[in-house]
Amino acid sequence: MEETTKRELVLSINGERRAVVARQAETLLFVLRDGLGLTGAKPGCLNGDCGACTVLVNGTPIKSCMMLAIETVGKEITTIEGLDDAPIQHAFVRHFAFQCGYCTPGFIMNAHALIERHPDADETTIQEWLEANICRCTSYQEIETAVKEALAAKKVETKF
Amino acid sequence: MVPFDFAYYRPQSIAEATALFAALERDGKRPLYYGGGTEIITLSRLNLVRTAAVIDMKAIPECRVLDASADPLVFGAALSLTELEEANPFPLLTKAAREVADRTARNQITLGGNICGQIFYRETALPLFVAEADVIVAGPYGVRQCRFNDLFHQQLQLGRGEFIVQFKVDRATATLPHFHRKRRKQGEVGYPLVTIAALKKDGAIRVAFSGVCPFPFRSAEVEAHLNDRSRPAAERIQAAVAAFPRPILHDIEGSADYRLFVAAKLLEDALRELGEEETM
Ligand SMILES: Cc1cc2nc3c(=O)[nH]c(=O)nc-3n(C[C@H](O)[C@H](O)[C@H](O)COP(=O)(O)OP(=O)(O)OC[C@H]3O[C@@H](n4cnc5c(N)ncnc54)[C@H](O)[C@@H]3O)c2cc1C
Ligand code: FES
């Protein structure tokens, strides 16, 4: 029999410390969803292609299907459940930037990080960042409008 | 989800990493060095990789060095591609890195992982070929420095238990005139149909390719044809393409003939942009 590699991990998620028992080989996505009940990050391709599983690790967007949970010990994880009235959430609702909504948490997490890191993002930067997410209902136009509106609001806020 | 168990180790030094590798190997764990982990995790899910232990290199300080003020420039193998892009110490490497996967994936994919992975495009190898980089390798017998081009034959020829610590690139070479282009079957994200990186040093063009063969390459014969100024550029390109190593990839992304056609077009662009139009 193979020995089990389960271990208790203490993760810092959305500002809270959460303890969870998980295999060392377990991905962050699986631990968030099945271990901690945080089902906002979605399993899509599980292959790094679609971005539905995107969360932030120390403010950086990461595809949680390709990262081990154990790698995030000592780091700050933010999932869609941790965003509280972020401007990008309102912009998505206002512009109806989704249809089925499955890709939305991933898009929002990536866009939120972009807005925080690069309030001055130009077209090229926006495209470069958002290319990491796929929307099968093809709401791309509305998503772009929402991201641009939230960026513009952030720019105004940053100037004061 | 990874369908089997493995243990995760995070050594803090080169010596600790190589000692761990040796101990785990003795225990029959078939350990793997672990950079960004993106390939290990995604291929494990498909049962194309199997291991009982991974050794994460991201806490080893030497693997995380990014020294843009040194000569030569030093890049740690565990730097993510986006860290390299943002610091931009070697513009040709930045251009190559930027075209790999997508930006979120590149927050995780490491330079060492891109070059040592099974997924054979290994596009960041191209700038290192043409810049004639050095590579620092650590293993059971200590740390050694070699020429990247001497160690890379289709893939990096590392001994069991060896890993890449760093790459070094001559500062002056990093600022030379260069050319980079990636052509995909469609879209802005995805594997290459053909990627080409070229650099001009002392009047001679150095060129490397990914997506043409099931391995990236730089070839002395190809470059000899390209730099033969006694012939018009069209003939130089034709001879260069005829001298490509074999096999030429022939798959769903593109047929062999189409890839060669695209490679010839990109060579034309490279020669023009690197100031060879007088012979075109
Ligand atoms: C979504 C996606 C898209 C991709 N698109 C492209 C693309 O467009 N172009 C392209 O070139 N590649 C592409 N790749 C391939 C990718 O660059 C490789 O799979 C790469 O191995 C991932 O890097 P990593 O750091 O995550 O590697 P890991 O998963 O950590 O490791 C991969 C392999 O490299 C070995 N390794 C890692 N670091 C070292 C080191 N320092 N020394 C020795 N061995 C080491 C590991 O032991 C393992 O065998 C893509 C991959 C994904 C997941
Ligand atoms: S589920 Fe992670 S990228 Fe698709």
Coordinates of C-alpha atoms and ligand atoms in Angstrom, one line a residue:
Chain A
M1 CA 0.0 0.0 0.0
E2 CA 1.2 3.5 -0.8
E3 CA 1.6 5.7 2.3
T4 CA -0.8 8.6 2.4
T5 CA 0.6 12.1 2.2
K6 CA -2.3 13.9 3.9
R7 CA -1.4 16.8 6.0
E8 CA -3.1 19.6 7.9
L9 CA -2.6 22.8 6.0
V10 CA -3.4 26.2 7.5
L11 CA -4.3 28.6 4.6
S12 CA -5.0 32.3 4.7
I13 CA -8.1 32.7 2.5
N14 CA -10.1 35.9 2.1
G15 CA -8.5 37.3 5.3
E16 CA -9.3 34.3 7.4
R17 CA -7.1 31.4 8.6
R18 CA -8.6 28.1 7.5
A19 CA -7.3 24.7 8.5
V20 CA -7.9 21.8 6.1
V21 CA -6.6 18.2 5.8
A22 CA -5.4 17.6 2.2
R23 CA -3.1 15.4 0.2
Q24 CA 0.2 17.1 -0.6
A25 CA -0.6 16.3 -4.3
E26 CA -3.9 18.1 -4.2
T27 CA -4.5 21.2 -6.3
L28 CA -5.6 24.4 -4.7
L29 CA -8.8 24.3 -6.8
F30 CA -9.8 21.0 -5.3
V31 CA -9.0 22.0 -1.8
L32 CA -10.9 25.2 -2.0
R33 CA -14.0 23.6 -3.4
D34 CA -14.1 20.1 -1.8
G35 CA -12.1 20.8 1.4
L36 CA -13.4 24.3 2.3
G37 CA -16.7 24.7 0.4
L38 CA -15.5 27.7 -1.5
T39 CA -17.1 26.8 -4.8
G40 CA -16.7 30.1 -6.6
A41 CA -13.5 29.1 -8.4
K42 CA -14.8 26.7 -11.2
P43 CA -13.3 23.6 -12.7
G44 CA -13.3 23.9 -16.4
C45 CA -10.6 22.3 -18.5
L46 CA -8.3 21.4 -15.5
N47 CA -5.5 21.9 -18.0
G48 CA -4.5 25.6 -17.6
D49 CA -6.4 26.7 -20.7
C50 CA -9.8 28.2 -19.7
G51 CA -9.1 30.4 -16.6
A52 CA -12.4 29.4 -14.9
C53 CA -10.4 28.4 -11.8
T54 CA -8.5 31.7 -11.4
V55 CA -7.9 33.0 -7.9
L56 CA -5.4 35.5 -6.5
V57 CA -2.3 34.4 -4.6
N58 CA -0.6 37.4 -3.0
G59 CA -2.6 39.5 -5.4
T60 CA -1.4 37.7 -8.5
P61 CA -3.9 35.7 -10.7
I62 CA -3.2 32.0 -10.7
K63 CA -4.9 29.1 -12.3
S64 CA -5.8 27.1 -9.2
C65 CA -6.1 23.8 -11.2
M66 CA -2.3 24.0 -11.8
M67 CA -1.1 24.9 -8.3
L68 CA -0.8 22.7 -5.3
A69 CA -2.6 23.9 -2.2
I70 CA 0.5 23.2 -0.1
E71 CA 2.4 25.8 -2.1
T72 CA 0.1 28.5 -0.8
V73 CA 0.9 28.0 2.9
G74 CA 2.1 31.4 4.2
K75 CA 0.5 33.3 1.2
E76 CA -2.7 35.3 1.0
I77 CA -5.4 33.6 -1.2
T78 CA -8.3 35.6 -2.5
T79 CA -11.3 33.9 -4.1
I80 CA -14.4 35.4 -5.6
E81 CA -16.1 34.9 -2.2
G82 CA -13.5 37.4 -0.8
L83 CA -14.4 40.2 -3.1
D84 CA -16.8 42.5 -1.3
D85 CA -18.6 44.9 -3.6
A86 CA -15.5 45.4 -5.8
P87 CA -16.1 47.9 -8.6
I88 CA -15.5 45.2 -11.3
Q89 CA -18.4 43.1 -9.8
H90 CA -20.8 46.0 -10.3
A91 CA -19.5 46.8 -13.7
F92 CA -20.1 43.1 -14.8
V93 CA -23.7 43.4 -13.5
R94 CA -24.3 46.8 -15.1
H95 CA -23.1 45.6 -18.5
F96 CA -24.5 42.1 -18.3
A97 CA -21.0 40.8 -19.0
F98 CA -22.0 37.1 -18.8
Q99 CA -24.6 34.7 -20.0
C100 CA -24.3 31.3 -18.3
G101 CA -21.9 32.8 -15.7
Y102 CA -19.6 29.8 -15.4
C103 CA -16.5 31.7 -16.4
T104 CA -17.4 34.9 -14.5
P105 CA -15.6 34.3 -11.2
G106 CA -12.3 33.6 -13.1
F107 CA -12.7 36.7 -15.3
I108 CA -13.6 38.9 -12.4
M109 CA -10.6 37.7 -10.3
N110 CA -8.2 38.3 -13.2
A111 CA -9.7 41.7 -14.1
H112 CA -9.7 42.7 -10.4
A113 CA -6.0 42.0 -10.2
L114 CA -5.4 43.9 -13.4
I115 CA -7.2 47.0 -12.1
E116 CA -5.4 46.9 -8.8
R117 CA -1.9 46.4 -10.4
H118 CA -2.3 48.5 -13.6
P119 CA -4.9 51.2 -13.2
D120 CA -3.3 52.8 -16.3
A121 CA -3.6 49.6 -18.4
D122 CA -3.8 50.3 -22.1
E123 CA -5.6 48.2 -24.7
T124 CA -2.6 45.9 -25.2
T125 CA -2.3 45.2 -21.5
I126 CA -6.0 44.6 -21.1
Q127 CA -5.9 42.1 -24.0
E128 CA -2.8 40.4 -22.7
W129 CA -4.3 39.8 -19.3
L130 CA -7.8 38.8 -20.3
E131 CA -6.6 36.4 -23.0
A132 CA -6.0 34.0 -20.1
N133 CA -9.8 33.4 -19.7
I134 CA -12.2 31.8 -22.1
C135 CA -16.0 32.6 -22.3
R136 CA -17.9 30.0 -24.3
C137 CA -21.0 32.2 -24.5
T138 CA -18.7 34.8 -26.0
S139 CA -19.6 37.8 -23.9
Y140 CA -16.2 39.3 -24.7
Q141 CA -17.5 42.6 -25.9
E142 CA -19.5 43.2 -22.7
I143 CA -16.6 41.9 -20.5
E144 CA -14.3 44.4 -22.2
T145 CA -16.7 47.3 -21.6
A146 CA -17.1 46.3 -17.9
V147 CA -13.3 46.1 -17.4
K148 CA -12.8 49.4 -19.1
E149 CA -15.4 51.1 -17.0
A150 CA -13.9 49.7 -13.8
L151 CA -10.4 50.8 -14.9
A152 CA -11.7 54.3 -15.7
A153 CA -13.3 54.5 -12.2
K154 CA -10.1 53.3 -10.6
K155 CA -8.1 55.9 -12.5
V156 CA -10.3 58.7 -11.2
E157 CA -10.0 57.3 -7.6
T158 CA -6.2 57.0 -7.9
K159 CA -5.8 60.7 -8.9
F160 CA -7.3 61.9 -5.6
Chain B
M1 CA -6.9 16.6 -9.4
V2 CA -3.7 14.5 -9.3
P3 CA -4.8 10.8 -9.4
F4 CA -1.9 9.6 -7.2
D5 CA -0.1 10.7 -4.1
F6 CA 3.2 12.4 -3.9
A7 CA 5.1 14.1 -1.1
Y8 CA 6.1 17.8 -1.5
Y9 CA 9.5 19.1 -0.4
R10 CA 10.7 22.7 -0.4
P11 CA 14.5 22.8 0.2
Q12 CA 16.1 26.1 1.1
S13 CA 19.5 25.5 -0.6
I14 CA 21.1 23.8 -3.6
A15 CA 22.9 21.3 -1.3
E16 CA 19.6 20.4 0.5
A17 CA 17.9 19.9 -2.9
T18 CA 20.5 17.5 -4.3
A19 CA 20.8 15.6 -1.1
L20 CA 17.0 15.2 -1.0
F21 CA 16.9 14.0 -4.6
A22 CA 19.6 11.4 -3.8
A23 CA 17.7 10.2 -0.6
L24 CA 14.3 10.0 -2.4
E25 CA 15.9 8.3 -5.4
R26 CA 17.4 5.6 -3.0
D27 CA 13.9 5.1 -1.5
G28 CA 12.5 4.4 -5.0
K29 CA 10.4 7.6 -5.1
R30 CA 11.5 8.7 -8.5
P31 CA 11.5 12.4 -7.5
L32 CA 11.0 15.3 -9.8
Y33 CA 12.3 18.8 -9.5
Y34 CA 9.4 21.1 -9.4
G35 CA 9.4 24.7 -10.9
G36 CA 6.0 26.2 -11.6
G37 CA 4.4 22.7 -11.4
T38 CA 2.0 23.4 -14.2
E39 CA 3.3 20.6 -16.4
I40 CA 3.8 18.2 -13.6
I41 CA 0.2 18.7 -12.4
T42 CA -1.5 18.8 -15.8
L43 CA 0.4 15.7 -17.1
S44 CA -0.1 13.8 -13.8
R45 CA -3.8 14.2 -14.2
L46 CA -3.5 12.4 -17.6
N47 CA -1.1 9.8 -16.1
L48 CA 1.6 11.0 -18.4
V49 CA 3.9 11.8 -15.4
R50 CA 4.2 9.7 -12.2
T51 CA 6.3 10.4 -9.2
A52 CA 6.1 9.8 -5.4
A53 CA 7.9 13.1 -4.5
V54 CA 8.4 16.6 -5.9
I55 CA 11.2 19.0 -4.9
D56 CA 10.1 22.6 -5.3
M57 CA 13.0 24.9 -6.3
K58 CA 11.3 28.2 -5.6
A59 CA 12.8 28.6 -2.1
I60 CA 16.4 28.1 -3.3
P61 CA 17.8 31.7 -3.4
E62 CA 20.1 31.1 -6.3
C63 CA 17.2 29.8 -8.5
R64 CA 15.4 33.1 -7.8
V65 CA 18.2 35.5 -8.7
L66 CA 17.4 38.2 -11.3
D67 CA 20.5 40.3 -11.7
A68 CA 20.0 42.8 -14.5
S69 CA 22.9 45.0 -13.4
A70 CA 25.6 42.3 -13.5
D71 CA 27.7 41.3 -16.5
P72 CA 26.8 38.7 -17.5
L73 CA 23.1 39.0 -16.7
V74 CA 21.9 36.3 -14.4
F75 CA 18.4 34.7 -14.5
G76 CA 17.4 32.1 -11.9
A77 CA 15.6 29.0 -13.3
A78 CA 12.7 29.3 -10.9
L79 CA 11.8 32.9 -12.0
S80 CA 8.3 33.0 -13.5
L81 CA 8.1 34.1 -17.1
T82 CA 6.1 37.2 -16.1
E83 CA 8.8 38.2 -13.6
L84 CA 11.3 38.0 -16.4
E85 CA 9.0 40.0 -18.7
E86 CA 8.4 42.8 -16.2
A87 CA 12.1 43.2 -15.4
N88 CA 13.0 42.9 -19.1
P89 CA 16.8 42.6 -18.8
F90 CA 17.0 40.8 -22.2
P91 CA 14.4 42.1 -24.6
L92 CA 14.6 39.0 -27.0
L93 CA 13.9 36.7 -24.0
T94 CA 11.0 39.0 -22.9
K95 CA 9.5 38.7 -26.4
A96 CA 9.8 34.9 -26.4
A97 CA 8.4 34.6 -22.9
R98 CA 5.4 36.8 -23.7
E99 CA 4.2 34.5 -26.4
V100 CA 4.2 31.4 -24.2
A101 CA 0.8 30.2 -22.9
D102 CA -1.2 33.1 -21.5
R103 CA -0.4 35.7 -18.9
T104 CA -2.0 34.0 -15.9
A105 CA -0.3 30.7 -16.8
R106 CA 3.0 32.6 -17.1
N107 CA 2.7 33.8 -13.5
Q108 CA 3.5 30.2 -12.7
I109 CA 5.5 28.8 -15.6
T110 CA 9.2 29.1 -14.8
L111 CA 12.1 29.6 -17.2
G112 CA 13.7 26.3 -16.1
G113 CA 10.4 24.5 -16.5
N114 CA 9.7 25.9 -20.0
I115 CA 13.2 24.7 -21.1
C116 CA 13.1 21.3 -19.3
G117 CA 9.4 20.4 -19.9
Q118 CA 8.2 17.4 -21.9
I119 CA 6.0 19.8 -24.0
F120 CA 8.6 20.2 -26.7
Y121 CA 8.2 23.7 -27.9
R122 CA 10.4 25.1 -25.1
E123 CA 10.2 28.5 -26.7
T124 CA 12.4 30.4 -24.3
A125 CA 15.3 28.3 -25.4
L126 CA 15.5 30.2 -28.6
P127 CA 16.9 33.5 -27.2
L128 CA 19.4 31.5 -25.1
F129 CA 20.6 29.6 -28.2
V130 CA 21.2 32.8 -30.2
A131 CA 22.7 34.7 -27.2
E132 CA 25.1 31.7 -26.6
A133 CA 24.1 31.7 -22.9
D134 CA 25.8 29.8 -20.2
V135 CA 23.8 27.5 -17.9
I136 CA 24.6 26.7 -14.3
V137 CA 23.7 23.1 -13.4
A138 CA 23.6 21.6 -9.9
G139 CA 23.7 17.9 -9.1
P140 CA 25.1 15.1 -7.1
Y141 CA 28.7 16.1 -8.1
G142 CA 28.3 19.8 -7.3
V143 CA 27.7 22.8 -9.4
R144 CA 29.0 23.3 -13.0
Q145 CA 28.8 25.9 -15.7
C146 CA 28.5 25.0 -19.3
R147 CA 27.5 26.5 -22.7
F148 CA 23.8 26.1 -23.2
N149 CA 24.3 25.2 -26.8
D150 CA 26.7 22.3 -25.8
L151 CA 24.2 20.9 -23.3
F152 CA 21.0 21.2 -25.5
H153 CA 20.6 18.5 -28.1
Q154 CA 16.8 18.4 -28.8
Q155 CA 16.5 18.7 -25.1
L156 CA 18.7 19.7 -22.2
Q157 CA 21.0 16.8 -21.5
L158 CA 21.0 16.7 -17.7
G159 CA 22.2 13.8 -15.6
R160 CA 20.0 12.0 -13.1
G161 CA 19.6 14.3 -10.1
E162 CA 20.8 17.4 -11.9
F163 CA 18.8 20.6 -12.2
I164 CA 19.2 24.1 -13.7
V165 CA 20.1 26.8 -11.2
Q166 CA 20.6 29.8 -13.5
F167 CA 21.3 31.1 -17.0
K168 CA 23.9 33.7 -17.8
V169 CA 23.8 36.0 -20.8
D170 CA 26.5 38.4 -21.9
R171 CA 25.2 41.9 -21.3
A172 CA 26.3 43.4 -24.7
T173 CA 24.7 40.5 -26.6
A174 CA 21.4 41.1 -24.8
T175 CA 21.1 44.5 -26.4
L176 CA 22.0 43.5 -30.0
P177 CA 19.5 43.9 -32.9
H178 CA 17.1 41.0 -32.9
F179 CA 13.9 39.7 -34.4
H180 CA 11.2 37.5 -32.8
R181 CA 8.0 36.2 -34.3
K182 CA 5.5 33.5 -33.4
R183 CA 2.9 32.3 -35.9
R184 CA 0.0 30.1 -34.6
K185 CA -2.6 28.3 -36.5
Q186 CA -5.1 30.8 -35.1
G187 CA -5.6 33.2 -32.3
E188 CA -3.2 34.9 -29.9
V189 CA -2.7 32.1 -27.4
G190 CA -1.5 28.6 -28.2
Y191 CA 1.4 26.5 -29.4
P192 CA 3.4 27.7 -32.4
L193 CA 3.1 26.8 -36.0
V194 CA 6.6 28.3 -36.2
T195 CA 8.5 30.6 -33.8
I196 CA 11.7 32.2 -34.9
A197 CA 14.2 34.2 -32.8
A198 CA 17.2 35.8 -34.5
L199 CA 20.0 38.1 -33.5
K200 CA 22.7 39.9 -35.5
K201 CA 26.2 39.9 -34.1
D202 CA 29.3 41.1 -35.9
G203 CA 27.4 41.1 -39.2
A204 CA 26.3 37.5 -38.9
I205 CA 22.7 36.3 -38.3
R206 CA 22.1 33.7 -35.7
V207 CA 18.7 32.1 -35.8
A208 CA 16.7 29.5 -33.8
F209 CA 13.3 27.8 -34.3
S210 CA 10.5 26.2 -32.4
G211 CA 7.5 24.5 -33.9
V212 CA 9.3 23.3 -37.0
C213 CA 10.6 20.0 -35.5
P214 CA 9.5 18.2 -32.3
F215 CA 12.4 20.1 -30.6
P216 CA 13.7 23.6 -30.8
F217 CA 17.0 24.0 -32.7
R218 CA 19.7 26.3 -33.9
S219 CA 21.8 24.9 -36.7
A220 CA 25.3 25.9 -38.0
E221 CA 24.4 24.7 -41.5
V222 CA 21.2 26.7 -41.6
E223 CA 23.1 29.8 -40.5
A224 CA 25.9 29.2 -43.0
H225 CA 23.4 29.3 -45.8
L226 CA 21.6 32.4 -44.4
N227 CA 24.9 34.3 -44.1
D228 CA 26.2 33.4 -47.5
R229 CA 26.1 36.9 -49.0
S230 CA 27.4 35.7 -52.4
R231 CA 23.8 34.6 -53.1
P232 CA 20.6 36.5 -53.3
A233 CA 18.4 36.3 -50.1
A234 CA 15.7 34.1 -51.7
E235 CA 18.3 31.5 -52.5
R236 CA 19.9 31.8 -49.1
I237 CA 16.5 31.2 -47.5
Q238 CA 15.7 28.3 -49.7
A239 CA 19.0 26.6 -48.9
A240 CA 18.6 27.3 -45.2
V241 CA 15.1 25.7 -45.1
A242 CA 16.4 22.7 -47.0
A243 CA 19.0 22.2 -44.3
F244 CA 16.5 22.1 -41.4
P245 CA 16.9 19.0 -39.2
R246 CA 14.2 16.3 -39.6
P247 CA 11.5 15.3 -38.9
I248 CA 9.3 18.3 -39.7
L249 CA 6.2 18.4 -37.6
H250 CA 3.1 17.3 -39.5
D251 CA 0.0 17.4 -37.3
I252 CA -3.4 19.0 -36.6
E253 CA -1.7 22.4 -36.1
G254 CA -0.1 22.4 -39.6
S255 CA 1.3 20.2 -42.2
A256 CA 5.1 19.8 -42.7
D257 CA 4.9 21.7 -46.1
Y258 CA 2.9 24.6 -44.5
R259 CA 5.3 24.9 -41.6
L260 CA 8.3 25.1 -44.0
F261 CA 6.4 27.7 -46.0
V262 CA 5.7 29.8 -42.9
A263 CA 9.3 29.4 -41.7
A264 CA 10.6 30.7 -45.1
K265 CA 8.3 33.7 -44.9
L266 CA 9.5 34.4 -41.3
L267 CA 13.1 34.2 -42.4
E268 CA 12.4 36.7 -45.1
D269 CA 11.0 39.1 -42.5
A270 CA 13.9 38.4 -40.2
L271 CA 16.5 39.2 -42.9
R272 CA 14.6 42.4 -43.9
E273 CA 14.3 43.6 -40.3
L274 CA 17.9 42.8 -39.6
G275 CA 19.1 45.0 -42.5
E276 CA 19.8 42.4 -45.2
E277 CA 17.4 44.0 -47.7
E278 CA 20.2 45.1 -50.0
T279 CA 20.7 41.5 -51.0
M280 CA 16.9 40.7 -51.3
Ligands
LIG1 C1 -1.7 26.2 -20.5 C2 -0.3 25.9 -21.0 C3 0.1 26.5 -22.2 C4 1.4 26.3 -22.7 N1 1.8 27.0 -23.8 C5 3.1 26.9 -24.2 C6 3.6 27.6 -25.3 O1 2.9 28.4 -26.0 N2 4.9 27.5 -25.6 C7 5.8 26.7 -24.9 O2 7.0 26.7 -25.2 N3 5.3 26.0 -23.9 C8 4.0 26.1 -23.5 N4 3.6 25.3 -22.5 C9 4.5 24.4 -21.9 C10 5.2 24.9 -20.6 O3 6.1 25.9 -20.8 C11 5.9 23.7 -20.0 O4 4.9 22.7 -19.7 C12 6.7 24.0 -18.7 O5 7.3 22.8 -18.3 C13 5.9 24.5 -17.6 O6 6.8 25.1 -16.7 P1 6.8 24.8 -15.1 O7 7.7 25.7 -14.4 O8 5.4 24.9 -14.6 O9 7.3 23.3 -15.1 P2 7.1 22.1 -14.0 O10 5.8 21.5 -14.2 O11 7.5 22.5 -12.7 O12 8.2 21.1 -14.6 C14 8.2 20.5 -15.9 C15 9.4 19.6 -16.1 O13 10.6 20.4 -16.1 C16 11.4 19.9 -15.0 N5 12.0 21.1 -14.4 C17 11.4 22.2 -14.0 N6 12.3 23.1 -13.6 C18 13.6 22.6 -13.8 C19 14.9 23.0 -13.5 N7 15.2 24.2 -13.0 N8 15.9 22.1 -13.8 C20 15.6 20.9 -14.2 N9 14.4 20.4 -14.5 C21 13.4 21.3 -14.3 C22 10.5 19.2 -14.0 O14 11.2 18.2 -13.3 C23 9.5 18.6 -15.0 O15 10.0 17.4 -15.6 C24 2.3 25.5 -22.0 C25 1.9 24.9 -20.8 C26 0.6 25.1 -20.3 C27 0.2 24.4 -19.0
FES2 S1 -9.9 24.8 -15.0 FE1 -8.0 25.8 -14.5 S2 -7.6 26.8 -16.4 FE2 -9.4 25.6 -16.9

